[in-house]
Amino acid sequence: MAWALKLPLADEVIESGLVQDFDASLSGIGQELGAGAYSMSDVLALPIFKQEESNLPPESDDKILPFQYVLCAATSPAVKLHDETLTYLNQGQSCEIRMLDNRKMGELPEINGKMVKSIIRVVFHDRRLQYTEHQQLEGWRWNRPGDRILDLDIPMSVGVVDPRANPTQLNTVEFLWDPSKRTSVFIQVHCISTEFTMRKHGGEKGVPFRIQIDTFKENEAGEYTEHLHSASCQIKVFKPKGADRKQKTDREKMEKRAPQEKEKYQHSYETTILTECSPWPEITYVNNSPSPGFNSTHNSFPVNEGNGSPNHQPEPVAQLADVSLFCPFSLPPNKQNLLPTATPQEAQQWLHRNRFSPFCRLFSNFSGADLLKLTREDVIQICGPADGIRLFNALKGRVVRPRLTIYVCQESQQAREQHQKHENGDGSSNTFFVYHAIYLEELTAVELTEKLAQLFSISPRQISQIFKQGPTGIHVLVSDEMIQNFQDEMCFVLDTMKGMSKPVFSKY
């Protein structure tokens, strides 16, 4: 800033003298600095100025972001001015996130009329917990089997297309949406902040989480991998109605503060705007392949991933030779049991054949013995309740219990005489009868005829009718309704009527 002094004519002589004295006092400064010209940039290059410069907001802060995400929950009033906003949520309560198109005219024209994919995550805010996120989430999975950390409330959501929740990623959901249409997604966070704190004493503070949204556009191959925008906000999750109580407590504390103290804190806003951030890195310990339904190509996991040479193309598990590695009997591929001697490669093949492909990468290093050692609770916690129960039953080779089981003995003439003597008290009680089990599923007379013919190695055509011996020795025709009223594990003695191939059931 320059100062201009207007002096009267009478003082011009004094002014000229002062100028001469000032010029003389400056003589030699240039010689001390050297021959180089004086530059302000050299001064700004000093460390103290660099430190201050790094704290200045970048020029890109004023740019308009292509998308804006608004969490419809109030921010806390107990946050200082220069700190990040903090929002309280209730466990399991549906909370709206508005997905807004904030593009300028002509910006990103390649997504006009097209869908984009957004991935919502609930992650840790503290860097210490971020480093151990895998262990923290696995511990939560063991304590809460079958539950998810993050869910979508699909009935309440608007404009959400093809929502997905990977069973191996409990804290992540993804969906497609059209930026040109109104889109609101409702999320539910099922974990609370105190579940990840050290249980040393009561009343401990919960750890903060982050809600992060990453949005991608479709590439030439039809996969949503090109990053467009990412934003996040800080939250804490309380037990039901706990967030309302915490918000009220913070508000009452702020009301008690002096006016000068209140100026140091942020105002509470009805909604939370997610601020721009870096995209979340891909997680390597879970299956990070595209979820089914977002592209038409089927991605199969390779057996070996260690060889990274360009000429080595590992074959997918699904293309391995379909040989009977697990069961010595000639069974259908999906009915073969997994043996403890199966290698990890054979275990991968077994998982594919039994429709457990989504979990192949999760069990990539498991042998047959490793899988068979898993308990029912282990499998449910890893795969979720539905697929976990199905996988456990497949590992144990469990068969479906038949609807009806009956026991049949073919009575011979000698056995009939022995039985008659036993009833009259003339014979010994050491009569030995051998029964055969017949398992029925359809509970029909035709099915019973076929099972009897198969049991006694005759043609079903040789059995014309089946009777059951009733009261006073009458013969009652066996019908579908009669079989449906049989008690489970009933015993019958089978006899053939003379002159006809008509078996007679006598209840023993």
Short mmCIF file of C-alpha atoms in Angstrom, two decimals:
data_model
loop_
_atom_site.label_atom_id
_atom_site.label_comp_id
_atom_site.label_asym_id
_atom_site.label_seq_id
_atom_site.Cartn_x
_atom_site.Cartn_y
_atom_site.Cartn_z
CA MET A 1 0.00 0.00 0.00
CA ALA A 2 1.44 3.41 -1.04
CA TRP A 3 1.03 6.62 0.99
CA ALA A 4 0.93 9.96 -0.86
CA LEU A 5 1.78 13.05 1.19
CA LYS A 6 0.77 16.46 -0.08
CA LEU A 7 3.33 19.02 1.20
CA PRO A 8 3.16 22.81 0.85
CA LEU A 9 5.58 24.56 -1.44
CA ALA A 10 7.45 25.96 1.48
CA ASP A 11 8.40 22.50 2.63
CA GLU A 12 9.63 21.16 -0.71
CA VAL A 13 13.21 21.85 0.30
CA ILE A 14 12.79 19.84 3.47
CA GLU A 15 11.25 17.00 1.47
CA SER A 16 14.10 16.86 -0.99
CA GLY A 17 16.58 16.69 1.88
CA LEU A 18 14.78 13.86 3.52
CA VAL A 19 14.73 11.94 0.26
CA GLN A 20 18.45 12.34 -0.19
CA ASP A 21 19.11 11.15 3.37
CA PHE A 22 16.82 8.12 2.87
CA ASP A 23 18.50 7.20 -0.42
CA ALA A 24 21.85 7.41 1.22
CA SER A 25 20.74 5.12 4.02
CA LEU A 26 19.66 2.51 1.49
CA SER A 27 22.96 2.49 -0.31
CA GLY A 28 24.79 -0.81 -0.03
CA ILE A 29 21.69 -2.96 0.54
CA GLY A 30 21.83 -4.27 -2.99
CA GLN A 31 25.53 -5.01 -2.58
CA GLU A 32 24.79 -7.11 0.54
CA LEU A 33 22.13 -9.12 -1.26
CA GLY A 34 24.42 -9.78 -4.15
CA ALA A 35 24.12 -9.22 -7.85
CA GLY A 36 20.78 -11.07 -8.14
CA ALA A 37 17.50 -9.16 -8.25
CA TYR A 38 15.26 -9.15 -5.19
CA SER A 39 12.29 -11.57 -5.53
CA MET A 40 9.29 -11.98 -3.18
CA SER A 41 8.93 -15.61 -4.27
CA ASP A 42 12.21 -16.38 -2.51
CA VAL A 43 10.74 -15.17 0.74
CA LEU A 44 7.50 -17.11 0.27
CA ALA A 45 9.55 -20.24 -0.30
CA LEU A 46 10.64 -20.21 3.34
CA PRO A 47 9.27 -23.16 5.45
CA ILE A 48 7.13 -20.95 7.68
CA PHE A 49 5.25 -19.59 4.71
CA LYS A 50 4.90 -23.03 3.14
CA GLN A 51 3.24 -24.35 6.30
CA GLU A 52 0.71 -21.55 6.27
CA GLU A 53 0.10 -22.03 2.56
CA SER A 54 -0.74 -25.73 3.05
CA ASN A 55 -3.55 -24.79 5.41
CA LEU A 56 -5.22 -22.58 2.88
CA PRO A 57 -8.23 -24.02 1.06
CA PRO A 58 -7.41 -25.23 -2.44
CA GLU A 59 -8.74 -23.37 -5.42
CA SER A 60 -10.87 -26.39 -6.37
CA ASP A 61 -13.07 -25.95 -3.29
CA ASP A 62 -15.28 -23.54 -5.23
CA LYS A 63 -15.97 -25.98 -8.03
CA ILE A 64 -19.44 -27.45 -8.42
CA LEU A 65 -19.48 -31.20 -7.80
CA PRO A 66 -21.42 -33.42 -10.21
CA PHE A 67 -23.50 -35.03 -7.46
CA GLN A 68 -24.63 -34.15 -3.97
CA TYR A 69 -25.77 -36.57 -1.27
CA VAL A 70 -27.92 -35.31 1.60
CA LEU A 71 -28.47 -37.41 4.74
CA CYS A 72 -31.85 -36.46 6.21
CA ALA A 73 -30.71 -36.34 9.84
CA ALA A 74 -29.83 -33.34 12.00
CA THR A 75 -26.22 -32.47 12.79
CA SER A 76 -25.03 -32.15 16.37
CA PRO A 77 -24.79 -28.61 17.85
CA ALA A 78 -21.87 -29.66 20.08
CA VAL A 79 -19.28 -29.57 17.28
CA LYS A 80 -16.70 -26.80 17.08
CA LEU A 81 -16.57 -24.50 14.08
CA HIS A 82 -13.57 -25.96 12.29
CA ASP A 83 -14.40 -29.63 13.03
CA GLU A 84 -16.32 -31.96 10.77
CA THR A 85 -20.06 -32.27 11.33
CA LEU A 86 -21.34 -35.18 13.44
CA THR A 87 -24.74 -36.82 12.98
CA TYR A 88 -26.49 -39.21 15.36
CA LEU A 89 -28.49 -42.18 14.04
CA ASN A 90 -30.67 -44.80 15.72
CA GLN A 91 -29.84 -48.47 15.30
CA GLY A 92 -32.02 -50.14 12.66
CA GLN A 93 -34.02 -46.99 11.89
CA SER A 94 -34.52 -46.17 8.21
CA CYS A 95 -32.79 -42.93 7.28
CA GLU A 96 -33.11 -41.20 3.91
CA ILE A 97 -30.21 -40.20 1.67
CA ARG A 98 -31.18 -37.98 -1.25
CA MET A 99 -29.14 -38.52 -4.39
CA LEU A 100 -29.04 -35.18 -6.23
CA ASP A 101 -27.78 -34.40 -9.74
CA ASN A 102 -25.66 -31.26 -9.39
CA ARG A 103 -24.11 -31.09 -12.87
CA LYS A 104 -23.76 -27.93 -14.89
CA MET A 105 -25.27 -27.68 -18.35
CA GLY A 106 -23.26 -29.89 -20.67
CA GLU A 107 -21.21 -31.52 -17.90
CA LEU A 108 -20.70 -35.30 -18.17
CA PRO A 109 -22.92 -35.70 -21.25
CA GLU A 110 -21.91 -39.36 -21.52
CA ILE A 111 -24.19 -40.29 -18.60
CA ASN A 112 -27.27 -38.53 -19.95
CA GLY A 113 -30.10 -41.03 -20.10
CA LYS A 114 -27.92 -43.72 -18.51
CA MET A 115 -27.66 -45.34 -15.11
CA VAL A 116 -24.82 -44.86 -12.66
CA LYS A 117 -23.86 -47.20 -9.84
CA SER A 118 -23.43 -46.01 -6.25
CA ILE A 119 -21.84 -48.02 -3.46
CA ILE A 120 -22.73 -47.05 0.11
CA ARG A 121 -20.41 -48.13 2.92
CA VAL A 122 -20.36 -47.77 6.68
CA VAL A 123 -16.69 -47.65 7.67
CA PHE A 124 -14.64 -46.61 10.67
CA HIS A 125 -13.71 -42.95 11.14
CA ASP A 126 -10.68 -43.63 13.35
CA ARG A 127 -7.54 -44.53 11.42
CA ARG A 128 -6.56 -47.07 14.09
CA LEU A 129 -9.75 -49.05 13.49
CA GLN A 130 -9.43 -48.70 9.72
CA TYR A 131 -6.18 -50.67 9.85
CA THR A 132 -7.94 -53.53 11.68
CA GLU A 133 -11.29 -53.26 9.88
CA HIS A 134 -11.27 -56.87 8.69
CA GLN A 135 -10.69 -58.24 12.19
CA GLN A 136 -13.29 -55.88 13.67
CA LEU A 137 -15.96 -56.89 11.15
CA GLU A 138 -15.19 -60.58 11.54
CA GLY A 139 -15.54 -60.28 15.31
CA TRP A 140 -18.87 -58.52 14.84
CA ARG A 141 -20.00 -61.30 12.49
CA TRP A 142 -19.24 -63.95 15.11
CA ASN A 143 -21.18 -62.05 17.78
CA ARG A 144 -24.13 -61.29 15.49
CA PRO A 145 -24.59 -64.34 13.23
CA GLY A 146 -26.86 -63.76 10.27
CA ASP A 147 -27.04 -59.95 10.75
CA ARG A 148 -25.74 -57.21 8.48
CA ILE A 149 -24.13 -53.91 9.43
CA LEU A 150 -25.82 -52.02 6.59
CA ASP A 151 -29.12 -52.72 4.83
CA LEU A 152 -31.31 -51.01 2.27
CA ASP A 153 -34.96 -50.35 3.08
CA ILE A 154 -36.11 -51.15 -0.43
CA PRO A 155 -39.89 -50.54 0.02
CA MET A 156 -39.24 -46.96 1.16
CA SER A 157 -36.55 -46.16 -1.42
CA VAL A 158 -37.40 -44.27 -4.60
CA GLY A 159 -35.61 -44.53 -7.95
CA VAL A 160 -33.34 -47.37 -6.84
CA VAL A 161 -32.75 -50.04 -9.49
CA ASP A 162 -31.31 -53.52 -8.93
CA PRO A 163 -30.14 -53.13 -5.31
CA ARG A 164 -27.47 -55.59 -4.18
CA ALA A 165 -26.05 -56.66 -0.82
CA ASN A 166 -23.06 -58.99 -1.03
CA PRO A 167 -23.28 -61.60 1.77
CA THR A 168 -19.50 -61.38 2.31
CA GLN A 169 -19.54 -57.57 2.69
CA LEU A 170 -21.73 -56.82 5.69
CA ASN A 171 -21.11 -53.07 5.60
CA THR A 172 -21.72 -52.42 1.90
CA VAL A 173 -24.74 -52.08 -0.41
CA GLU A 174 -24.90 -50.98 -4.03
CA PHE A 175 -27.55 -50.03 -6.55
CA LEU A 176 -28.17 -48.33 -9.89
CA TRP A 177 -29.96 -45.02 -10.30
CA ASP A 178 -30.76 -42.45 -12.98
CA PRO A 179 -29.39 -38.96 -12.16
CA SER A 180 -32.15 -37.33 -14.20
CA LYS A 181 -34.86 -38.81 -11.97
CA ARG A 182 -35.68 -38.34 -8.30
CA THR A 183 -33.73 -40.82 -6.20
CA SER A 184 -33.89 -41.35 -2.45
CA VAL A 185 -32.36 -44.38 -0.78
CA PHE A 186 -33.24 -45.39 2.78
CA ILE A 187 -30.51 -47.14 4.75
CA GLN A 188 -30.50 -49.01 8.06
CA VAL A 189 -27.37 -49.27 10.23
CA HIS A 190 -27.61 -52.25 12.57
CA CYS A 191 -24.37 -51.88 14.56
CA ILE A 192 -23.93 -49.38 17.37
CA SER A 193 -20.83 -47.34 18.10
CA THR A 194 -20.15 -48.93 21.50
CA GLU A 195 -19.82 -52.42 19.98
CA PHE A 196 -16.28 -51.57 18.86
CA THR A 197 -14.99 -49.96 22.07
CA MET A 198 -12.87 -51.64 24.72
CA ARG A 199 -15.19 -52.95 27.45
CA LYS A 200 -13.28 -51.61 30.43
CA HIS A 201 -16.00 -49.74 32.26
CA GLY A 202 -19.61 -48.67 31.85
CA GLY A 203 -20.65 -45.51 30.03
CA GLU A 204 -17.79 -45.54 27.53
CA LYS A 205 -18.01 -43.39 24.40
CA GLY A 206 -18.81 -45.07 21.13
CA VAL A 207 -16.50 -44.92 18.14
CA PRO A 208 -17.56 -42.74 15.20
CA PHE A 209 -18.37 -44.23 11.80
CA ARG A 210 -18.41 -42.78 8.31
CA ILE A 211 -21.07 -43.14 5.65
CA GLN A 212 -19.30 -43.03 2.30
CA ILE A 213 -20.89 -43.06 -1.15
CA ASP A 214 -18.84 -43.82 -4.28
CA THR A 215 -20.48 -43.35 -7.69
CA PHE A 216 -19.28 -44.93 -10.93
CA LYS A 217 -20.28 -44.74 -14.57
CA GLU A 218 -20.39 -47.51 -17.15
CA ASN A 219 -17.34 -48.17 -19.30
CA GLU A 220 -17.20 -49.52 -22.83
CA ALA A 221 -17.36 -53.09 -21.56
CA GLY A 222 -20.62 -52.41 -19.71
CA GLU A 223 -19.00 -52.52 -16.25
CA TYR A 224 -19.42 -49.75 -13.69
CA THR A 225 -15.77 -49.11 -12.89
CA GLU A 226 -15.08 -45.47 -13.95
CA HIS A 227 -15.15 -43.32 -10.83
CA LEU A 228 -17.25 -40.14 -10.89
CA HIS A 229 -17.64 -38.85 -7.37
CA SER A 230 -17.20 -39.77 -3.69
CA ALA A 231 -18.49 -38.11 -0.54
CA SER A 232 -18.80 -39.01 3.14
CA CYS A 233 -19.93 -37.77 6.55
CA GLN A 234 -19.27 -38.68 10.19
CA ILE A 235 -21.93 -40.45 12.23
CA LYS A 236 -22.48 -42.19 15.55
CA VAL A 237 -25.06 -44.94 15.98
CA PHE A 238 -27.00 -45.44 19.21
CA LYS A 239 -29.54 -47.94 20.41
CA PRO A 240 -33.17 -47.18 19.42
CA LYS A 241 -34.16 -43.63 20.50
CA GLY A 242 -30.64 -43.07 21.86
CA ALA A 243 -29.78 -40.65 19.04
CA ASP A 244 -32.78 -38.46 19.93
CA ARG A 245 -31.73 -38.35 23.59
CA LYS A 246 -28.12 -37.52 22.66
CA GLN A 247 -29.26 -34.73 20.33
CA LYS A 248 -31.45 -33.28 23.09
CA THR A 249 -28.60 -33.46 25.62
CA ASP A 250 -26.21 -31.64 23.28
CA ARG A 251 -28.81 -28.95 22.62
CA GLU A 252 -29.42 -28.40 26.33
CA LYS A 253 -25.67 -28.15 27.00
CA MET A 254 -25.28 -25.51 24.31
CA GLU A 255 -28.17 -23.48 25.71
CA LYS A 256 -26.40 -23.28 29.06
CA ARG A 257 -23.20 -21.91 27.56
CA ALA A 258 -22.37 -18.21 27.45
CA PRO A 259 -23.00 -16.35 24.17
CA GLN A 260 -19.25 -16.00 23.55
CA GLU A 261 -18.79 -19.76 23.97
CA LYS A 262 -21.68 -20.53 21.61
CA GLU A 263 -19.90 -18.66 18.82
CA LYS A 264 -17.17 -21.32 18.87
CA TYR A 265 -19.61 -24.07 17.90
CA GLN A 266 -21.52 -24.88 14.73
CA HIS A 267 -25.22 -24.42 14.34
CA SER A 268 -27.35 -27.55 14.13
CA TYR A 269 -28.85 -28.15 10.68
CA GLU A 270 -31.81 -30.38 9.85
CA THR A 271 -29.86 -32.30 7.21
CA THR A 272 -26.27 -33.45 6.74
CA ILE A 273 -24.49 -32.78 3.46
CA LEU A 274 -21.83 -35.36 2.61
CA THR A 275 -18.52 -33.70 1.75
CA GLU A 276 -16.25 -34.73 -1.10
CA CYS A 277 -13.57 -37.31 -0.31
CA SER A 278 -11.28 -39.81 -1.99
CA PRO A 279 -12.82 -43.03 -3.33
CA TRP A 280 -12.75 -45.96 -0.95
CA PRO A 281 -10.02 -48.46 -1.87
CA GLU A 282 -10.98 -51.94 -2.98
CA ILE A 283 -10.96 -54.48 -0.14
CA THR A 284 -8.73 -57.45 -0.85
CA TYR A 285 -9.95 -59.89 1.78
CA VAL A 286 -13.43 -60.27 0.31
CA ASN A 287 -14.80 -60.99 -3.12
CA ASN A 288 -14.55 -57.67 -4.95
CA SER A 289 -15.85 -58.91 -8.27
CA PRO A 290 -18.90 -57.16 -9.70
CA SER A 291 -22.14 -58.28 -8.11
CA PRO A 292 -24.38 -60.50 -10.25
CA GLY A 293 -26.81 -58.54 -12.31
CA PHE A 294 -24.67 -55.51 -13.11
CA ASN A 295 -23.14 -57.09 -16.20
CA SER A 296 -24.03 -60.05 -18.31
CA THR A 297 -20.65 -61.76 -18.26
CA HIS A 298 -20.04 -64.54 -15.76
CA ASN A 299 -16.85 -64.16 -13.78
CA SER A 300 -15.40 -67.39 -12.43
CA PHE A 301 -12.59 -67.33 -9.91
CA PRO A 302 -9.25 -68.86 -10.87
CA VAL A 303 -7.84 -71.68 -8.79
CA ASN A 304 -4.31 -70.31 -8.58
CA GLU A 305 -3.59 -66.61 -8.38
CA GLY A 306 0.09 -66.69 -7.45
CA ASN A 307 1.53 -66.86 -11.00
CA GLY A 308 1.44 -63.39 -12.44
CA SER A 309 3.31 -64.04 -15.68
CA PRO A 310 1.61 -62.59 -18.79
CA ASN A 311 1.66 -65.93 -20.59
CA HIS A 312 0.02 -67.81 -17.73
CA GLN A 313 -3.78 -67.91 -17.91
CA PRO A 314 -5.19 -69.93 -14.99
CA GLU A 315 -8.25 -71.88 -15.95
CA PRO A 316 -11.52 -71.15 -14.16
CA VAL A 317 -12.66 -73.72 -11.68
CA ALA A 318 -15.86 -74.28 -13.65
CA GLN A 319 -13.82 -75.57 -16.63
CA LEU A 320 -11.97 -78.28 -14.73
CA ALA A 321 -12.60 -81.87 -15.69
CA ASP A 322 -15.77 -83.18 -14.11
CA VAL A 323 -14.53 -86.39 -12.54
CA SER A 324 -15.71 -88.24 -9.46
CA LEU A 325 -13.17 -87.02 -6.94
CA PHE A 326 -15.29 -87.19 -3.85
CA CYS A 327 -17.50 -90.25 -3.89
CA PRO A 328 -16.73 -93.77 -5.11
CA PHE A 329 -20.36 -94.34 -6.08
CA SER A 330 -21.91 -93.26 -9.36
CA LEU A 331 -23.90 -90.30 -8.11
CA PRO A 332 -24.93 -87.10 -9.89
CA PRO A 333 -22.25 -84.38 -9.60
CA ASN A 334 -24.30 -82.26 -7.22
CA LYS A 335 -24.99 -85.29 -4.96
CA GLN A 336 -21.36 -86.28 -4.39
CA ASN A 337 -20.16 -85.76 -0.83
CA LEU A 338 -17.01 -83.83 0.01
CA LEU A 339 -14.31 -86.06 1.46
CA PRO A 340 -11.73 -84.96 4.07
CA THR A 341 -8.95 -85.89 1.63
CA ALA A 342 -10.12 -83.33 -0.97
CA THR A 343 -7.52 -80.71 -1.89
CA PRO A 344 -8.36 -76.97 -1.95
CA GLN A 345 -8.72 -77.21 -5.73
CA GLU A 346 -11.16 -80.12 -5.42
CA ALA A 347 -13.04 -78.29 -2.68
CA GLN A 348 -13.45 -75.30 -5.03
CA GLN A 349 -14.85 -77.59 -7.69
CA TRP A 350 -17.30 -79.11 -5.19
CA LEU A 351 -18.49 -75.63 -4.15
CA HIS A 352 -19.16 -74.73 -7.80
CA ARG A 353 -21.06 -77.94 -8.48
CA ASN A 354 -23.29 -77.39 -5.46
CA ARG A 355 -24.16 -73.75 -6.32
CA PHE A 356 -21.86 -72.09 -3.76
CA SER A 357 -19.84 -70.08 -6.30
CA PRO A 358 -20.20 -66.72 -4.46
CA PHE A 359 -18.21 -68.17 -1.55
CA CYS A 360 -15.42 -69.78 -3.56
CA ARG A 361 -12.98 -66.93 -3.04
CA LEU A 362 -13.79 -66.85 0.67
CA PHE A 363 -12.90 -70.57 0.96
CA SER A 364 -10.06 -70.48 -1.59
CA ASN A 365 -7.49 -71.95 0.83
CA PHE A 366 -9.83 -74.45 2.51
CA SER A 367 -9.31 -78.16 1.94
CA GLY A 368 -12.01 -80.76 2.36
CA ALA A 369 -10.97 -81.38 5.95
CA ASP A 370 -11.05 -77.64 6.72
CA LEU A 371 -14.60 -77.28 5.40
CA LEU A 372 -15.86 -80.39 7.19
CA LYS A 373 -14.50 -79.12 10.52
CA LEU A 374 -16.76 -76.05 10.38
CA THR A 375 -19.70 -76.16 12.76
CA ARG A 376 -23.21 -75.12 11.86
CA GLU A 377 -22.74 -71.81 13.68
CA ASP A 378 -19.46 -71.17 11.84
CA VAL A 379 -21.01 -71.63 8.41
CA ILE A 380 -24.04 -69.46 9.24
CA GLN A 381 -21.84 -66.64 10.49
CA ILE A 382 -19.69 -66.76 7.37
CA CYS A 383 -22.36 -67.25 4.70
CA GLY A 384 -25.53 -65.95 6.33
CA PRO A 385 -28.50 -68.00 7.57
CA ALA A 386 -29.98 -69.13 4.23
CA ASP A 387 -26.82 -70.18 2.36
CA GLY A 388 -25.12 -71.20 5.60
CA ILE A 389 -27.71 -73.84 6.47
CA ARG A 390 -27.70 -75.11 2.88
CA LEU A 391 -23.90 -75.36 2.83
CA PHE A 392 -23.78 -77.10 6.21
CA ASN A 393 -26.31 -79.72 5.09
CA ALA A 394 -24.36 -80.26 1.88
CA LEU A 395 -21.07 -80.66 3.76
CA LYS A 396 -22.57 -83.23 6.13
CA GLY A 397 -24.24 -85.09 3.24
CA ARG A 398 -27.62 -84.93 4.91
CA VAL A 399 -30.54 -86.43 3.01
CA VAL A 400 -34.14 -85.36 3.26
CA ARG A 401 -36.14 -87.45 5.70
CA PRO A 402 -38.89 -89.42 3.91
CA ARG A 403 -42.49 -88.48 4.59
CA LEU A 404 -43.44 -92.04 5.60
CA THR A 405 -41.47 -95.12 6.62
CA ILE A 406 -43.06 -98.58 6.93
CA TYR A 407 -41.54 -101.98 7.67
CA VAL A 408 -42.60 -105.03 5.65
CA CYS A 409 -41.93 -108.73 6.29
CA GLN A 410 -42.75 -111.36 3.67
CA GLU A 411 -44.42 -114.17 5.58
CA SER A 412 -43.48 -117.70 4.52
CA GLN A 413 -45.45 -120.89 5.28
CA GLN A 414 -42.91 -121.93 7.90
CA ALA A 415 -42.99 -118.53 9.56
CA ARG A 416 -46.81 -118.61 9.55
CA GLU A 417 -46.83 -121.99 11.31
CA GLN A 418 -44.28 -120.81 13.87
CA HIS A 419 -46.34 -117.68 14.52
CA GLN A 420 -49.54 -119.75 14.92
CA LYS A 421 -47.85 -122.07 17.43
CA HIS A 422 -46.55 -119.07 19.37
CA GLU A 423 -50.06 -117.64 19.62
CA ASN A 424 -51.41 -121.00 20.86
CA GLY A 425 -48.63 -121.29 23.43
CA ASP A 426 -47.22 -124.46 21.89
CA GLY A 427 -44.02 -123.07 20.41
CA SER A 428 -41.06 -121.19 21.70
CA SER A 429 -40.81 -117.44 21.56
CA ASN A 430 -37.59 -117.42 19.51
CA THR A 431 -39.33 -116.81 16.19
CA PHE A 432 -37.17 -114.47 14.10
CA PHE A 433 -38.74 -112.21 11.42
CA VAL A 434 -36.74 -110.03 9.01
CA TYR A 435 -38.34 -106.76 7.98
CA HIS A 436 -37.50 -104.42 5.11
CA ALA A 437 -37.85 -100.65 5.27
CA ILE A 438 -39.89 -98.90 2.58
CA TYR A 439 -39.61 -95.12 2.28
CA LEU A 440 -42.52 -93.24 0.69
CA GLU A 441 -42.52 -89.64 -0.54
CA GLU A 442 -45.65 -89.30 -2.67
CA LEU A 443 -47.85 -91.41 -0.34
CA THR A 444 -49.75 -93.08 -3.18
CA ALA A 445 -50.78 -96.67 -3.90
CA VAL A 446 -48.84 -96.59 -7.16
CA GLU A 447 -45.64 -95.62 -5.32
CA LEU A 448 -46.18 -98.41 -2.75
CA THR A 449 -46.69 -100.92 -5.57
CA GLU A 450 -43.45 -99.91 -7.25
CA LYS A 451 -41.49 -100.05 -3.99
CA LEU A 452 -42.84 -103.52 -3.17
CA ALA A 453 -42.03 -104.78 -6.67
CA GLN A 454 -38.53 -103.37 -6.39
CA LEU A 455 -38.05 -104.90 -2.95
CA PHE A 456 -39.01 -108.42 -4.02
CA SER A 457 -37.53 -108.19 -7.54
CA ILE A 458 -40.76 -108.59 -9.48
CA SER A 459 -42.50 -106.48 -12.08
CA PRO A 460 -45.04 -103.92 -10.83
CA ARG A 461 -47.50 -105.38 -13.34
CA GLN A 462 -47.55 -108.60 -11.36
CA ILE A 463 -49.18 -106.74 -8.45
CA SER A 464 -52.72 -105.89 -9.40
CA GLN A 465 -54.04 -104.65 -6.06
CA ILE A 466 -52.95 -104.30 -2.44
CA PHE A 467 -55.25 -105.04 0.48
CA LYS A 468 -54.95 -104.41 4.19
CA GLN A 469 -56.42 -106.97 6.56
CA GLY A 470 -59.02 -105.26 8.69
CA PRO A 471 -61.26 -106.29 11.59
CA THR A 472 -62.63 -109.86 11.54
CA GLY A 473 -60.20 -110.66 8.71
CA ILE A 474 -61.81 -108.50 6.03
CA HIS A 475 -59.69 -107.24 3.15
CA VAL A 476 -59.69 -103.44 2.69
CA LEU A 477 -58.37 -102.01 -0.57
CA VAL A 478 -55.29 -99.86 0.03
CA SER A 479 -55.87 -96.40 -1.47
CA ASP A 480 -53.92 -93.14 -1.50
CA GLU A 481 -56.00 -91.82 1.39
CA MET A 482 -55.32 -94.91 3.47
CA ILE A 483 -51.55 -94.59 2.94
CA GLN A 484 -51.68 -90.92 3.90
CA ASN A 485 -53.23 -91.98 7.23
CA PHE A 486 -50.61 -94.63 7.98
CA GLN A 487 -48.61 -93.96 11.12
CA ASP A 488 -44.87 -93.58 10.65
CA GLU A 489 -42.79 -96.75 11.15
CA MET A 490 -45.74 -99.16 11.15
CA CYS A 491 -44.93 -102.87 10.78
CA PHE A 492 -46.75 -105.13 8.30
CA VAL A 493 -46.60 -108.80 7.38
CA LEU A 494 -46.98 -109.28 3.64
CA ASP A 495 -48.89 -112.28 2.31
CA THR A 496 -49.96 -113.24 -1.19
CA MET A 497 -53.52 -114.38 -1.82
CA LYS A 498 -53.76 -117.79 -3.46
CA GLY A 499 -54.43 -117.72 -7.17
CA MET A 500 -53.83 -113.95 -7.42
CA SER A 501 -50.90 -111.62 -7.20
CA LYS A 502 -52.61 -109.47 -4.64
CA PRO A 503 -50.50 -108.80 -1.55
CA VAL A 504 -52.30 -108.52 1.75
CA PHE A 505 -50.98 -106.31 4.57
CA SER A 506 -51.46 -107.71 8.02
CA LYS A 507 -50.48 -105.38 10.82
CA TYR A 508 -48.10 -107.13 13.16
#
